[in-house]
Short mmCIF file of C-alpha atoms in Angstrom, two decimals:
data_model
loop_
_atom_site.label_atom_id
_atom_site.label_comp_id
_atom_site.label_asym_id
_atom_site.label_seq_id
_atom_site.Cartn_x
_atom_site.Cartn_y
_atom_site.Cartn_z
CA UNK A 125 20.67 6.95 -15.55
CA UNK A 126 20.22 3.28 -14.77
CA UNK A 127 21.37 0.94 -17.37
CA UNK A 128 20.79 -2.88 -17.50
CA UNK A 129 22.27 -5.36 -19.77
CA UNK A 130 21.07 -8.99 -20.25
CA UNK A 131 23.37 -11.93 -21.19
CA UNK A 132 23.05 -15.70 -20.80
CA UNK A 133 20.73 -16.59 -23.76
CA UNK A 134 21.43 -19.27 -26.19
CA UNK A 135 20.11 -22.57 -27.75
CA UNK A 136 19.10 -25.53 -25.36
CA UNK A 137 17.21 -28.72 -25.91
CA UNK A 138 13.87 -29.48 -24.23
CA UNK A 139 14.44 -30.00 -20.69
CA UNK A 140 17.73 -28.09 -20.46
CA UNK A 141 18.67 -25.08 -18.41
CA UNK A 142 20.07 -21.75 -18.70
CA UNK A 143 20.82 -18.74 -16.46
CA UNK A 144 20.09 -15.18 -17.59
CA UNK A 145 21.75 -12.40 -16.21
CA UNK A 146 20.89 -8.79 -15.75
CA UNK A 147 23.60 -6.53 -14.82
CA UNK A 148 23.03 -2.89 -13.66
CA UNK A 149 25.63 0.00 -13.85
CA UNK A 150 26.12 2.90 -11.47
CA UNK A 151 23.14 2.53 -9.20
CA UNK A 152 22.24 -0.09 -6.71
CA UNK A 153 19.43 -2.51 -7.77
CA UNK A 154 18.28 -2.33 -4.09
CA UNK A 155 16.33 0.75 -5.16
CA UNK A 156 14.52 -0.78 -8.03
CA UNK A 157 12.12 -3.42 -8.87
CA UNK A 158 13.42 -5.68 -11.52
CA UNK A 159 11.36 -7.71 -14.03
CA UNK A 160 12.06 -10.24 -16.67
CA UNK A 161 9.75 -10.21 -19.75
CA UNK A 162 9.88 -12.36 -23.02
CA UNK A 163 8.37 -11.90 -26.35
CA UNK A 164 8.08 -14.35 -29.25
CA UNK A 165 7.55 -13.15 -32.83
CA UNK A 166 3.95 -12.37 -33.27
CA UNK A 167 2.94 -12.76 -29.59
CA UNK A 168 2.31 -10.35 -26.84
CA UNK A 169 4.97 -9.34 -24.26
CA UNK A 170 4.69 -11.59 -21.30
CA UNK A 171 5.85 -10.80 -17.65
CA UNK A 172 7.87 -13.80 -16.60
CA UNK A 173 9.12 -12.78 -13.32
CA UNK A 174 9.59 -9.96 -11.16
CA UNK A 175 11.39 -8.80 -7.96
CA UNK A 176 11.46 -6.07 -5.50
CA UNK A 177 14.92 -5.93 -3.98
CA UNK A 178 13.79 -3.44 -1.25
CA UNK A 179 10.99 -5.58 0.01
CA UNK A 180 12.63 -8.96 -1.03
CA UNK A 181 9.45 -10.13 -2.74
CA UNK A 182 9.13 -12.06 -6.11
CA UNK A 183 6.47 -13.20 -8.48
CA UNK A 184 6.15 -15.42 -11.41
CA UNK A 185 4.18 -16.26 -14.48
CA UNK A 186 1.93 -19.29 -13.90
CA UNK A 187 3.58 -20.96 -16.98
CA UNK A 188 7.12 -20.78 -15.26
CA UNK A 189 6.21 -21.49 -11.55
CA UNK A 190 8.32 -24.09 -10.32
CA UNK A 191 10.72 -24.00 -13.26
CA UNK A 192 12.22 -20.37 -13.06
CA UNK A 193 13.81 -18.74 -10.01
CA UNK A 194 14.71 -15.01 -9.83
CA UNK A 195 17.53 -14.04 -7.45
CA UNK A 196 20.26 -11.41 -6.98
CA UNK A 197 23.71 -11.33 -6.25
CA UNK A 198 24.52 -7.96 -4.39
CA UNK A 199 28.30 -8.11 -4.90
CA UNK A 200 27.71 -8.21 -8.65
CA UNK A 201 24.63 -5.75 -8.80
CA UNK A 202 23.09 -8.34 -10.93
CA UNK A 203 19.71 -10.18 -10.84
CA UNK A 204 19.51 -13.59 -12.24
CA UNK A 205 16.74 -15.75 -13.83
CA UNK A 206 17.56 -19.34 -13.54
CA UNK A 207 15.53 -21.39 -15.98
CA UNK A 208 15.26 -25.15 -15.71
CA UNK A 209 13.16 -27.72 -17.51
CA UNK A 210 13.06 -25.57 -20.50
CA UNK A 211 10.10 -26.17 -23.08
CA UNK A 212 10.01 -24.89 -26.68
CA UNK A 213 7.21 -22.62 -25.69
CA UNK A 214 9.98 -20.61 -23.47
CA UNK A 215 11.66 -19.73 -27.06
CA UNK A 216 11.74 -15.84 -26.79
CA UNK A 217 13.67 -12.79 -26.52
CA UNK A 218 14.16 -12.21 -22.87
CA UNK A 219 14.26 -8.59 -21.66
CA UNK A 220 15.28 -7.42 -18.25
CA UNK A 221 13.64 -4.27 -17.11
CA UNK A 222 13.80 -2.02 -14.02
CA UNK A 223 11.86 0.79 -12.36
CA UNK A 224 12.35 2.49 -9.08
CA UNK A 225 10.87 0.63 -6.24
CA UNK A 226 7.91 2.89 -4.91
CA UNK A 227 6.57 -0.12 -2.98
CA UNK A 228 3.95 -1.28 -5.23
CA UNK A 229 1.82 -3.86 -3.93
CA UNK A 230 2.83 -5.98 -6.86
CA UNK A 231 5.98 -5.75 -8.96
CA UNK A 232 3.68 -6.10 -12.00
CA UNK A 233 1.74 -2.95 -10.99
CA UNK A 234 4.34 -0.12 -12.42
CA UNK A 235 5.39 0.55 -15.75
CA UNK A 236 8.96 -0.20 -16.20
CA UNK A 237 11.28 2.62 -17.38
CA UNK A 238 14.83 1.01 -18.14
CA UNK A 239 15.06 -1.94 -20.52
CA UNK A 240 17.97 -4.02 -21.67
CA UNK A 241 18.34 -4.95 -25.48
CA UNK A 242 17.36 -8.60 -24.93
CA UNK A 243 18.94 -12.03 -24.89
CA UNK A 244 17.55 -14.75 -27.31
CA UNK A 245 16.65 -18.06 -25.55
CA UNK A 246 15.85 -21.04 -28.02
CA UNK A 247 14.45 -24.25 -26.84
CA UNK A 248 14.54 -27.18 -29.42
CA UNK A 249 11.84 -29.90 -29.25
#
């Protein structure tokens, strides 16, 4: 069974940057769509960014376009979320999720099966 683990969260000030990591074990992420989600207390879960490694496609929520970048390092079997120009509204627990890549038209189409435990990102104003 695929396992993913997030890391890289922390406390940063407004305008700062963080790089989150999502590392998979046993299976190659080439066969999976990967998505970053976030959820703040009392809010609905938001899809932040997703990637199909098989199709080499990405997508971003409108609120993070131009600020966040999703990319992978095949040698480490890791997908990253590079976050820049962070804002207080980015404060949330960030989750990495994966699902087998069935060539969905959008990487937001499937329900994700494998989830990490989350990493906290806090942005101070």
